[in-house]
Coordinates of C-alpha atoms and ligand atoms in Angstrom, one line a residue:
X1 CA 2.6 31.6 -19.9
X2 CA 2.6 34.0 -22.9
X3 CA 6.4 33.5 -23.3
X4 CA 6.0 29.8 -23.3
X5 CA 3.3 29.9 -25.9
X6 CA 5.4 32.3 -28.0
X7 CA 8.3 29.9 -27.8
X8 CA 6.1 27.0 -28.8
X9 CA 4.8 29.0 -31.8
X10 CA 8.3 29.9 -32.9
X11 CA 9.3 26.3 -32.5
X12 CA 6.5 25.2 -34.8
X13 CA 7.4 27.9 -37.2
X14 CA 11.0 26.8 -37.3
X15 CA 9.9 23.3 -37.7
X16 CA 7.6 24.3 -40.5
X17 CA 10.4 26.0 -42.4
X18 CA 12.8 23.1 -41.9
X19 CA 10.2 20.6 -42.9
X20 CA 8.7 22.6 -45.7
X21 CA 10.6 20.7 -48.4
X22 CA 8.8 17.6 -47.1
X23 CA 5.6 19.4 -47.3
X24 CA 6.3 20.5 -50.9
X25 CA 6.9 17.0 -51.8
X26 CA 3.5 16.1 -50.8
X27 CA 2.1 19.1 -52.5
X28 CA 3.8 18.2 -55.7
X29 CA 2.8 14.6 -55.3
X30 CA -0.8 15.8 -54.9
X31 CA -0.4 17.4 -58.3
X32 CA 1.4 14.7 -60.1
X33 CA -0.1 11.6 -58.4
X34 CA -3.3 10.5 -57.0
X35 CA -4.9 12.9 -54.6
X36 CA -5.9 10.1 -52.3
X37 CA -2.3 9.6 -51.1
X38 CA -1.9 10.8 -47.5
X39 CA 0.2 13.8 -46.8
X40 CA 2.0 15.2 -43.8
X41 CA 0.4 16.9 -41.0
X42 CA -2.2 19.7 -41.8
X43 CA -0.1 22.3 -40.1
X44 CA 2.8 21.6 -42.5
X45 CA 0.7 21.2 -45.6
X46 CA -0.9 24.6 -44.9
X47 CA 2.4 26.3 -44.6
X48 CA 3.5 24.8 -47.8
X49 CA 0.5 26.2 -49.6
X50 CA 1.9 29.7 -49.3
X51 CA 5.2 28.8 -50.9
X52 CA 4.2 28.0 -54.4
X53 CA 6.6 30.6 -55.7
X54 CA 9.6 29.0 -54.1
X55 CA 11.5 26.5 -56.2
X56 CA 12.2 23.0 -55.3
X57 CA 15.9 22.4 -54.9
X58 CA 15.6 18.9 -53.6
X59 CA 17.3 16.0 -55.3
X60 CA 14.5 14.7 -57.4
X61 CA 16.4 12.5 -59.7
X62 CA 14.6 9.4 -58.4
X63 CA 10.9 9.2 -58.3
X64 CA 9.8 8.6 -54.7
X65 CA 7.4 5.8 -53.9
X66 CA 3.9 6.7 -53.1
X67 CA 3.9 8.0 -49.5
X68 CA 2.1 5.5 -47.3
X69 CA 1.0 5.6 -43.6
X70 CA 4.2 5.4 -41.5
X71 CA 4.5 2.6 -39.0
X72 CA 6.6 2.4 -35.8
X73 CA 8.7 -0.7 -35.9
X74 CA 9.9 -0.4 -32.3
X75 CA 7.8 -2.2 -29.8
X76 CA 6.9 -0.6 -26.4
X77 CA 9.8 -1.2 -24.0
X78 CA 10.4 -1.1 -20.3
X79 CA 13.8 0.6 -19.9
X80 CA 15.6 0.4 -16.6
X81 CA 18.8 2.4 -16.0
X82 CA 20.8 3.4 -13.0
X83 CA 20.9 7.0 -12.2
X84 CA 23.9 8.8 -13.8
X85 CA 24.0 6.5 -16.8
X86 CA 22.7 7.3 -20.3
X87 CA 19.7 5.7 -21.9
X88 CA 18.5 5.7 -25.5
X89 CA 14.8 5.2 -26.1
X90 CA 14.2 3.8 -29.5
X91 CA 11.7 4.8 -32.0
X92 CA 12.3 3.3 -35.4
X93 CA 9.7 4.3 -38.0
X94 CA 9.2 3.2 -41.5
X95 CA 9.5 4.9 -43.9
X96 CA 12.2 6.7 -42.1
X97 CA 12.6 9.7 -44.3
X98 CA 9.7 12.0 -44.5
X99 CA 8.3 10.9 -41.2
X100 CA 8.4 13.3 -38.3
X101 CA 8.0 12.1 -34.8
X102 CA 7.2 13.8 -31.6
X103 CA 8.4 12.7 -28.1
X104 CA 6.2 13.2 -25.1
X105 CA 7.1 12.5 -21.5
X106 CA 4.1 11.9 -19.3
X107 CA 2.0 13.6 -22.0
X108 CA 4.2 16.7 -22.1
X109 CA 5.7 17.4 -25.5
X110 CA 9.5 17.3 -25.4
X111 CA 10.5 17.1 -29.1
X112 CA 9.0 17.6 -32.5
X113 CA 11.5 16.2 -35.1
X114 CA 14.8 17.5 -33.8
X115 CA 13.4 20.5 -32.0
X116 CA 13.7 20.6 -28.2
X117 CA 10.5 22.1 -26.8
X118 CA 12.0 21.9 -23.3
X119 CA 15.1 23.9 -23.7
X120 CA 15.8 23.9 -20.0
X121 CA 16.3 20.1 -20.2
X122 CA 19.5 19.9 -22.1
X123 CA 20.2 16.3 -21.1
X124 CA 17.6 15.2 -23.6
X125 CA 18.5 15.0 -27.3
X126 CA 17.5 13.2 -30.5
X127 CA 20.2 10.8 -31.4
X128 CA 21.9 11.6 -34.8
X129 CA 20.5 9.9 -37.9
X130 CA 17.6 8.5 -35.9
X131 CA 14.4 9.4 -34.2
X132 CA 15.6 7.9 -30.9
X133 CA 15.5 9.9 -27.7
X134 CA 18.8 10.1 -25.9
X135 CA 18.8 10.8 -22.1
X136 CA 22.1 11.7 -20.7
X137 CA 23.1 11.4 -17.0
X138 CA 19.6 10.0 -16.1
X139 CA 18.0 11.1 -12.9
X140 CA 15.3 9.5 -10.9
X141 CA 12.9 12.3 -12.0
X142 CA 13.4 11.2 -15.6
X143 CA 11.3 8.0 -14.8
X144 CA 8.0 8.1 -16.6
X145 CA 6.1 7.2 -19.8
X146 CA 7.7 8.3 -23.0
X147 CA 5.6 8.4 -26.1
X148 CA 6.9 8.4 -29.6
X149 CA 4.2 9.6 -31.9
X150 CA 4.2 10.2 -35.7
X151 CA 3.2 13.6 -37.0
X152 CA 0.6 12.7 -39.6
X153 CA -3.1 12.8 -40.2
X154 CA -3.7 9.6 -38.2
X155 CA -0.8 9.6 -35.8
X156 CA 0.4 6.3 -34.3
X157 CA 2.4 6.0 -31.1
X158 CA 4.2 3.7 -28.8
X159 CA 4.7 4.2 -25.1
X160 CA 8.0 3.3 -23.5
X161 CA 8.4 3.2 -19.7
X162 CA 11.6 4.4 -18.2
X163 CA 12.6 3.6 -14.7
X164 CA 15.7 5.3 -13.4
X165 CA 16.9 3.3 -10.4
X166 CA 18.9 4.6 -7.5
X167 CA 20.3 2.8 -4.5
X168 CA 18.5 3.8 -1.3
X169 CA 20.1 6.3 0.9
X170 CA 19.1 7.4 4.4
X171 CA 19.9 11.0 4.0
X172 CA 19.1 12.0 7.5
X173 CA 18.0 10.1 10.6
X174 CA 17.0 12.2 13.6
X175 CA 15.0 11.8 16.8
X176 CA 12.9 14.2 18.8
X177 CA 14.7 16.1 21.6
X178 CA 18.0 15.0 20.2
X179 CA 17.3 11.4 21.3
X180 CA 17.2 12.2 25.0
X181 CA 13.7 11.8 26.4
X182 CA 12.1 11.5 29.8
X183 CA 10.3 8.2 30.6
X184 CA 6.7 8.5 29.7
X185 CA 7.2 11.2 27.1
X186 CA 6.8 11.0 23.3
X187 CA 9.5 10.0 20.9
X188 CA 9.5 10.4 17.2
X189 CA 12.3 9.0 15.0
X190 CA 12.5 10.3 11.5
X191 CA 14.4 9.0 8.5
X192 CA 14.7 10.9 5.2
X193 CA 15.2 8.2 2.5
X194 CA 15.9 8.6 -1.2
X195 CA 16.0 5.8 -3.8
X196 CA 14.2 4.4 -6.8
X197 CA 12.1 2.3 -6.8
X198 CA 10.7 3.8 -3.6
X199 CA 12.6 1.9 -0.9
X200 CA 11.0 -0.2 1.8
X201 CA 12.0 1.0 5.3
X202 CA 12.4 -1.3 8.3
X203 CA 13.0 -0.2 11.8
X204 CA 15.0 -2.1 14.4
X205 CA 16.5 -1.5 17.8
X206 CA 19.4 -2.9 19.8
X207 CA 18.4 -2.4 23.4
X208 CA 21.1 -2.4 26.1
X209 CA 22.6 -5.9 26.4
X210 CA 20.2 -7.4 23.9
X211 CA 20.1 -8.7 20.3
X212 CA 19.0 -6.4 17.5
X213 CA 15.2 -6.7 17.2
X214 CA 12.9 -5.7 14.4
X215 CA 10.3 -3.2 15.5
X216 CA 6.6 -4.0 14.8
X217 CA 3.2 -2.3 15.3
X218 CA 3.3 -3.2 19.0
X219 CA 6.4 -1.0 19.5
X220 CA 5.1 2.1 17.9
X221 CA 3.3 3.8 15.0
X222 CA 5.0 3.8 11.6
X223 CA 4.2 6.4 8.9
X224 CA 5.5 7.7 5.7
X225 CA 5.0 11.1 4.1
X226 CA 6.8 11.3 0.8
X227 CA 10.3 10.2 1.5
X228 CA 10.1 11.0 5.2
X229 CA 9.6 7.8 7.3
X230 CA 8.6 8.1 11.0
X231 CA 8.3 5.9 14.0
X232 CA 6.2 7.4 16.8
X233 CA 6.3 6.0 20.4
X234 CA 3.6 7.6 22.5
X235 CA 5.0 6.9 25.9
X236 CA 8.6 5.8 26.1
X237 CA 9.6 3.2 28.6
X238 CA 13.0 2.8 30.2
X239 CA 13.7 -0.5 28.5
X240 CA 13.1 1.2 25.1
X241 CA 16.4 3.0 25.3
X242 CA 19.0 1.8 22.8
X243 CA 20.3 2.1 19.3
X244 CA 17.6 2.5 16.7
X245 CA 18.2 1.6 13.1
X246 CA 16.5 2.7 10.0
X247 CA 17.1 0.2 7.2
X248 CA 16.1 1.0 3.7
X249 CA 16.2 -1.4 0.7
X250 CA 15.0 -1.7 -2.8
X251 CA 15.9 -4.0 -5.7
X252 CA 19.2 -2.2 -6.4
X253 CA 20.6 -1.8 -2.9
X254 CA 20.4 -1.2 0.8
X255 CA 21.4 1.5 3.3
X256 CA 20.9 2.1 6.9
X257 CA 21.4 4.8 9.6
X258 CA 21.3 4.6 13.3
X259 CA 20.7 6.9 16.2
X260 CA 20.9 6.5 20.0
X261 CA 17.9 7.0 22.2
X262 CA 18.5 7.7 25.9
X263 CA 15.5 7.4 28.2
X264 CA 15.8 9.5 31.4
X265 CA 14.0 8.9 34.5
X266 CA 14.2 9.0 38.3
X267 CA 16.8 6.5 39.6
X268 CA 15.9 3.0 40.8
X269 CA 18.2 2.0 43.5
X270 CA 19.4 -1.7 43.7
X271 CA 21.2 -3.2 46.7
X272 CA 23.2 -6.4 46.4
X273 CA 22.0 -7.6 49.9
X274 CA 19.1 -6.2 52.0
X275 CA 20.6 -7.7 55.2
X276 CA 24.2 -8.1 55.9
X277 CA 25.9 -9.9 58.8
X278 CA 29.0 -8.4 60.4
X279 CA 30.7 -8.3 63.8
X280 CA 32.5 -5.8 66.0
X281 CA 35.7 -4.8 64.3
X282 CA 34.7 -6.6 61.1
X283 CA 34.5 -4.4 58.1
X284 CA 31.3 -4.6 56.1
X285 CA 30.9 -3.3 52.6
X286 CA 27.3 -2.2 51.7
X287 CA 26.8 -2.1 47.9
X288 CA 24.3 0.0 46.0
X289 CA 23.7 0.9 42.4
X290 CA 21.4 3.0 40.2
X291 CA 21.9 2.9 36.4
X292 CA 19.6 5.7 35.3
X293 CA 20.3 8.7 33.1
X294 CA 21.0 11.4 34.0
X295 CA 23.6 9.8 36.3
X296 CA 22.3 10.1 39.8
X297 CA 24.0 11.5 42.9
X298 CA 24.3 9.1 45.8
X299 CA 23.8 9.7 49.5
X300 CA 23.9 7.2 52.4
X301 CA 21.9 7.4 55.7
X302 CA 22.3 5.6 59.0
X303 CA 19.0 5.1 60.8
X304 CA 17.7 8.1 58.8
X305 CA 20.6 10.4 59.5
X306 CA 22.7 11.6 56.6
X307 CA 26.2 10.2 56.6
X308 CA 28.5 13.1 55.7
X309 CA 31.3 12.4 53.2
X310 CA 33.7 13.8 55.8
X311 CA 32.6 11.2 58.5
X312 CA 35.6 9.3 59.7
X313 CA 33.6 6.2 60.8
X314 CA 32.6 5.4 57.2
X315 CA 34.1 5.3 53.8
X316 CA 31.9 6.1 50.8
X317 CA 33.3 5.2 47.3
X318 CA 31.1 6.1 44.4
X319 CA 32.1 5.2 40.8
X320 CA 29.6 6.1 38.1
X321 CA 26.4 4.2 38.8
X322 CA 27.8 2.3 41.8
X323 CA 28.3 3.3 45.4
X324 CA 29.9 1.4 48.3
X325 CA 29.6 2.3 52.0
X326 CA 32.2 0.7 54.1
X327 CA 31.3 0.4 57.8
X328 CA 33.7 -0.6 60.6
X329 CA 31.5 -1.3 63.7
X330 CA 33.1 -0.7 67.0
X331 CA 29.9 -0.7 69.1
X332 CA 26.5 -2.4 69.0
X333 CA 25.1 1.0 68.1
X334 CA 27.0 1.0 64.9
X335 CA 24.7 -1.7 63.5
X336 CA 21.3 -0.7 62.2
X337 CA 19.5 0.4 59.1
X338 CA 21.6 2.0 56.3
X339 CA 19.9 3.6 53.4
X340 CA 21.3 4.3 49.9
X341 CA 19.6 7.2 48.1
X342 CA 20.1 8.1 44.5
X343 CA 18.9 11.4 43.1
X344 CA 18.8 13.0 39.6
X345 CA 16.7 15.7 37.9
X346 CA 13.8 13.4 37.7
X347 CA 13.6 12.5 41.4
X348 CA 15.1 10.3 44.0
X349 CA 14.7 6.7 45.3
X350 CA 16.2 4.7 48.1
X351 CA 16.7 1.2 49.4
X352 CA 17.8 0.1 52.8
X353 CA 20.3 -2.5 54.1
X354 CA 20.2 -3.9 57.6
X355 CA 23.6 -4.4 59.1
X356 CA 23.1 -7.0 61.8
X357 CA 25.0 -9.3 64.2
X358 CA 22.4 -12.1 63.9
X359 CA 22.9 -14.9 61.3
X360 CA 21.6 -14.1 57.7
X361 CA 20.0 -16.9 55.7
X362 CA 20.2 -16.5 51.9
X363 CA 19.4 -18.5 48.8
X364 CA 16.8 -20.8 50.3
X365 CA 15.9 -23.4 47.7
X366 CA 13.8 -26.5 47.5
X367 CA 14.4 -29.2 44.9
X368 CA 12.0 -32.1 45.5
X369 CA 12.6 -33.0 49.1
X370 CA 16.1 -31.5 49.2
X371 CA 16.4 -28.1 50.9
X372 CA 19.5 -25.9 50.6
X373 CA 20.5 -22.5 51.9
X374 CA 23.5 -20.3 52.8
X375 CA 24.2 -18.9 56.2
X376 CA 26.3 -15.8 56.8
X377 CA 27.5 -15.4 60.3
X378 CA 30.8 -14.0 61.7
X379 CA 29.7 -15.3 65.1
X380 CA 29.8 -19.0 65.9
X381 CA 26.6 -20.9 65.1
X382 CA 24.6 -22.3 68.0
X383 CA 21.4 -23.8 66.6
X384 CA 19.7 -24.3 63.3
X385 CA 16.3 -25.6 62.4
X386 CA 13.8 -25.9 59.6
X387 CA 10.2 -25.0 60.4
X388 CA 7.5 -26.5 58.3
X389 CA 3.8 -25.7 58.2
X390 CA 1.3 -27.7 56.2
X391 CA -0.8 -25.7 53.7
X392 CA -3.9 -27.7 54.9
X393 CA -6.2 -26.1 57.4
X394 CA -5.1 -26.0 61.1
X395 CA -1.5 -26.7 60.0
X396 CA 0.9 -26.1 62.8
X397 CA 4.6 -25.2 62.7
X398 CA 6.7 -28.3 63.0
X399 CA 10.4 -27.8 63.9
X400 CA 13.1 -30.0 62.6
X401 CA 16.6 -29.6 64.1
X402 CA 19.3 -29.3 61.5
X403 CA 22.8 -30.5 62.5
X404 CA 25.3 -27.7 62.7
X405 CA 28.0 -27.6 60.0
X406 CA 31.5 -28.4 61.0
X407 CA 34.1 -25.8 61.6
X408 CA 33.9 -22.0 62.0
X409 CA 33.6 -19.9 58.9
X410 CA 31.7 -16.8 57.8
X411 CA 29.7 -18.6 55.2
X412 CA 28.1 -22.0 55.4
X413 CA 26.4 -23.9 52.6
X414 CA 23.8 -26.2 54.1
X415 CA 21.7 -29.0 52.5
X416 CA 19.0 -30.9 54.3
X417 CA 16.8 -33.8 53.1
X418 CA 13.1 -34.1 54.1
X419 CA 12.6 -37.6 52.8
X420 CA 13.2 -39.5 56.0
X421 CA 11.3 -37.1 58.3
X422 CA 8.0 -39.0 58.1
X423 CA 6.1 -36.0 56.8
X424 CA 2.6 -36.5 55.5
X425 CA 2.2 -35.9 51.7
X426 CA 1.2 -32.4 50.8
X427 CA 2.2 -28.8 50.5
X428 CA 4.2 -27.1 53.2
X429 CA 5.8 -23.8 53.6
X430 CA 9.3 -23.8 55.1
X431 CA 11.5 -21.4 56.8
X432 CA 15.0 -21.7 58.2
X433 CA 16.0 -20.3 61.6
X434 CA 19.6 -20.0 62.7
X435 CA 20.9 -18.9 66.1
X436 CA 24.5 -17.6 66.6
X437 CA 26.2 -16.4 69.8
X438 CA 24.4 -13.1 69.4
X439 CA 20.8 -13.9 68.5
X440 CA 18.4 -15.7 66.2
X441 CA 18.1 -14.9 62.5
X442 CA 16.5 -16.6 59.6
X443 CA 15.1 -16.6 56.1
X444 CA 12.7 -13.8 55.5
X445 CA 10.7 -15.5 52.7
X446 CA 9.2 -18.9 53.2
X447 CA 9.8 -21.5 50.6
X448 CA 7.2 -24.0 49.3
X449 CA 7.8 -27.7 49.8
X450 CA 5.9 -30.5 48.1
X451 CA 6.1 -33.8 49.9
X452 CA 5.1 -36.8 47.9
X453 CA 5.0 -40.1 49.8
X454 CA 6.8 -42.9 48.1
X455 CA 8.3 -40.5 45.6
X456 CA 10.5 -42.6 43.4
X457 CA 13.9 -41.0 43.0
X458 CA 13.7 -41.6 39.2
X459 CA 10.8 -39.3 39.0
X460 CA 12.8 -36.4 40.1
X461 CA 15.6 -37.3 37.7
X462 CA 13.1 -37.5 34.8
X463 CA 11.8 -34.2 35.7
X464 CA 15.2 -32.5 35.6
X465 CA 16.1 -34.3 32.4
X466 CA 13.0 -33.0 30.8
X467 CA 13.8 -29.5 31.9
X468 CA 17.2 -29.8 30.4
X469 CA 16.0 -30.9 27.0
X470 CA 13.3 -28.3 26.9
X471 CA 16.0 -25.7 27.3
X472 CA 18.2 -27.1 24.6
X473 CA 15.6 -26.2 21.9
X474 CA 16.0 -22.6 22.5
X475 CA 19.7 -21.9 21.7
X476 CA 19.3 -23.2 18.1
X477 CA 16.3 -20.9 17.5
X478 CA 18.1 -18.0 19.0
X479 CA 21.1 -18.5 16.9
X480 CA 19.0 -18.6 13.8
X481 CA 17.1 -15.5 14.6
X482 CA 20.4 -13.8 15.6
X483 CA 21.9 -14.6 12.2
X484 CA 18.8 -13.3 10.4
X485 CA 18.8 -10.0 12.4
X486 CA 22.5 -9.7 11.8
X487 CA 22.1 -10.0 8.1
X488 CA 19.2 -7.6 8.1
X489 CA 21.0 -4.9 10.0
X490 CA 24.5 -5.4 8.7
X491 CA 23.7 -5.7 4.9
X492 CA 25.1 -2.5 3.5
Ligands
NAG501 C1 12.4 26.4 -60.7 O1 12.7 25.2 -61.3 C2 12.5 25.2 -62.7 C3 12.7 23.7 -63.2 O2 12.5 22.8 -62.2 C4 13.3 26.2 -63.4 O3 13.0 26.2 -64.7 C5 13.2 27.6 -62.7 O4 14.1 28.5 -63.3 C6 13.4 27.5 -61.3 N1 13.0 28.8 -60.7 C7 13.8 29.4 -59.7 C8 13.3 30.7 -59.2 O5 14.8 28.8 -59.3
NAG502 C1 20.2 12.7 -56.2 O1 20.2 11.5 -55.3 C2 20.8 10.4 -55.9 C3 20.6 9.2 -55.0 O2 19.8 9.5 -53.9 C4 22.3 10.7 -56.2 O3 22.9 9.6 -56.8 C5 22.4 12.0 -57.1 O4 23.7 12.3 -57.2 C6 21.6 13.1 -56.5 N1 21.7 14.3 -57.4 C7 21.9 15.5 -57.0 C8 21.9 16.6 -58.0 O5 22.1 15.8 -55.7
NAG503 C1 0.4 6.0 -24.0 O1 0.2 6.5 -22.7 C2 -0.8 7.5 -22.6 C3 -0.9 8.0 -21.2 O2 0.4 8.3 -20.7 C4 -2.1 7.1 -23.2 O3 -3.0 8.1 -23.2 C5 -2.0 6.5 -24.5 O4 -3.2 5.9 -24.9 C6 -0.9 5.4 -24.6 N1 -0.7 5.0 -25.9 C7 -0.4 3.8 -26.3 C8 -0.1 3.6 -27.7 O5 -0.3 2.9 -25.5
NAG504 C1 18.4 16.1 10.0 O1 17.1 16.4 10.3 C2 17.0 17.2 11.5 C3 15.5 17.4 11.8 O2 14.8 17.7 10.6 C4 17.7 18.5 11.3 O3 17.6 19.3 12.5 C5 19.2 18.2 11.0 O4 19.9 19.4 10.7 C6 19.3 17.3 9.8 N1 20.6 16.9 9.6 C7 21.2 16.8 8.5 C8 22.6 16.3 8.4 O5 20.7 17.2 7.4
NAG505 C1 13.3 6.5 51.5 O1 12.2 6.7 50.7 C2 11.0 6.7 51.4 C3 9.8 6.7 50.4 O2 10.0 7.6 49.5 C4 10.9 7.9 52.3 O3 9.7 7.9 53.1 C5 12.1 7.8 53.3 O4 12.2 9.0 54.0 C6 13.4 7.7 52.5 N1 14.5 7.4 53.4 C7 15.6 8.2 53.5 C8 16.6 7.8 54.5 O5 15.7 9.1 52.7
NAG506 C1 32.1 -2.1 45.8 O1 32.6 -3.3 46.4 C2 32.6 -4.4 45.6 C3 32.9 -5.6 46.5 O2 34.0 -5.3 47.4 C4 33.6 -4.2 44.5 O3 33.6 -5.3 43.6 C5 33.2 -2.9 43.8 O4 34.2 -2.6 42.8 C6 33.1 -1.8 44.7 N1 32.5 -0.6 44.0 C7 33.0 0.6 44.1 C8 32.3 1.7 43.4 O5 34.0 0.8 44.8

């Protein structure tokens, strides 16, 4: 502190010496001219008073005009410069000679006349033959209010504002636990962003197999502390995994960074079919998958008993998140319940597949009065029927025989019309039963059927046309939002 004050005092002293001639002018003028004329700053005048003995060596050949109150001709200005460039802040005073100005930055004195009061800041200088302040290699921290003020009894001043701009830069983007989090745990994403003016930061995510999507308050809590921007998700869900983007922009540029977030959890097993038809000496492939991280380990069971990898009756092929069990039944006992189990550090999960000799009915659908389904059976079909039950009270099952499809295949696509079956109008639930040479099988989930008496065919067509046009609105909207998101994320 003392050193600083000393330095300041010395600075004022040097200034006083350098400006003493000016001061003497005024002293002499006081003697020769009217006393009322204003003179330079007290500080300088006082110094001059002690120097009566010293001679005036100035060029005095021309009589100077009466010294008047100086004015600043420069008007307050908003300067904007990109960081790294030079900027000159103007301060034109009249009269120019004999007037001393001080420069302040945010009220801190930086210069008196040509004297730098901030010697550590050597990028600042007074431009030659002027009172303008020169800033070289401007930095964002140079931004502020610069005051040019005359040194005189009634000082006058102007304030310039300097904004040093800088393109945004995401200096660092990181996520808690290195971006690998267990489902249900906390996740914090952090971006360190520089730039001037202070950049705006947007967050977005590209979830697996989806478009990039802007994150909003419903996705997490956003905060900013200085230039550190954060996104906090209290309890991460599996579908929040993906690539997270931190996008910063201000009026001079944009920049973004990205980081991958992996959500770990116990596996969820999916099976392609829950019931599979096969026959003796017909190979059946049972398919199972589990996509979780960390990648699970698969095991297969037959009626609860573990199938060893070495077992010769089965073939297990596991590739990444998929596992196939190939069964080659040679005996009725080889049919039964097969279970696929996937296990990782977070736990295990299983789903079962029935391998049967009975027919399997799949994809039962109802469109108006038209029913359709698929039958799988390696054994020849013997009988097929639709069973209907009215939703009304005391509804009884009504059986409608369905003609068997021609030929002998393993898969049959069947369609069946209910129009001409003299059904009373109303809601029904329908199931399909199929018998093959081995046994009965059927659909496991009943389908809902709505019978409308005198249903005009046009009505059904209208309904489907309407559905079609309703869908056609969406793609246009999706394309537009896709473009917007693309621009948002890809603008660099
Ligand atoms: C001061 O100036 C006067 C005339 O302006 C001169 O007569 C005198 O010798 C000078 N004195 C000195 C010390 O230079
Ligand atoms: C005094 O200044 C005038 C003009 O400012 C110049 O013409 C003259 O040569 C100068 N005289 C001396 C002795 O410096
Ligand atoms: C310049 O700004 C300072 C604060 O930074 C303020 O105190 C002062 O009044 C302003 N002067 C003028 C001339 O606007
Ligand atoms: C980014 O920030 C993280 C967390 O603060 C830190 O561990 C990491 O070293 C930083 N990376 C860089 C490149 O600065
Ligand atoms: C499958 O999971 C259920 C429920 O966790 C469990 O009771 C059953 O024992 C599992 N089955 C096999 C074969 O691991
Ligand atoms: C499982 O079987 C299906 C159908 O045969 C096949 O497309 C898939 O590639 C197999 N997967 C593995 C891991 O062998």
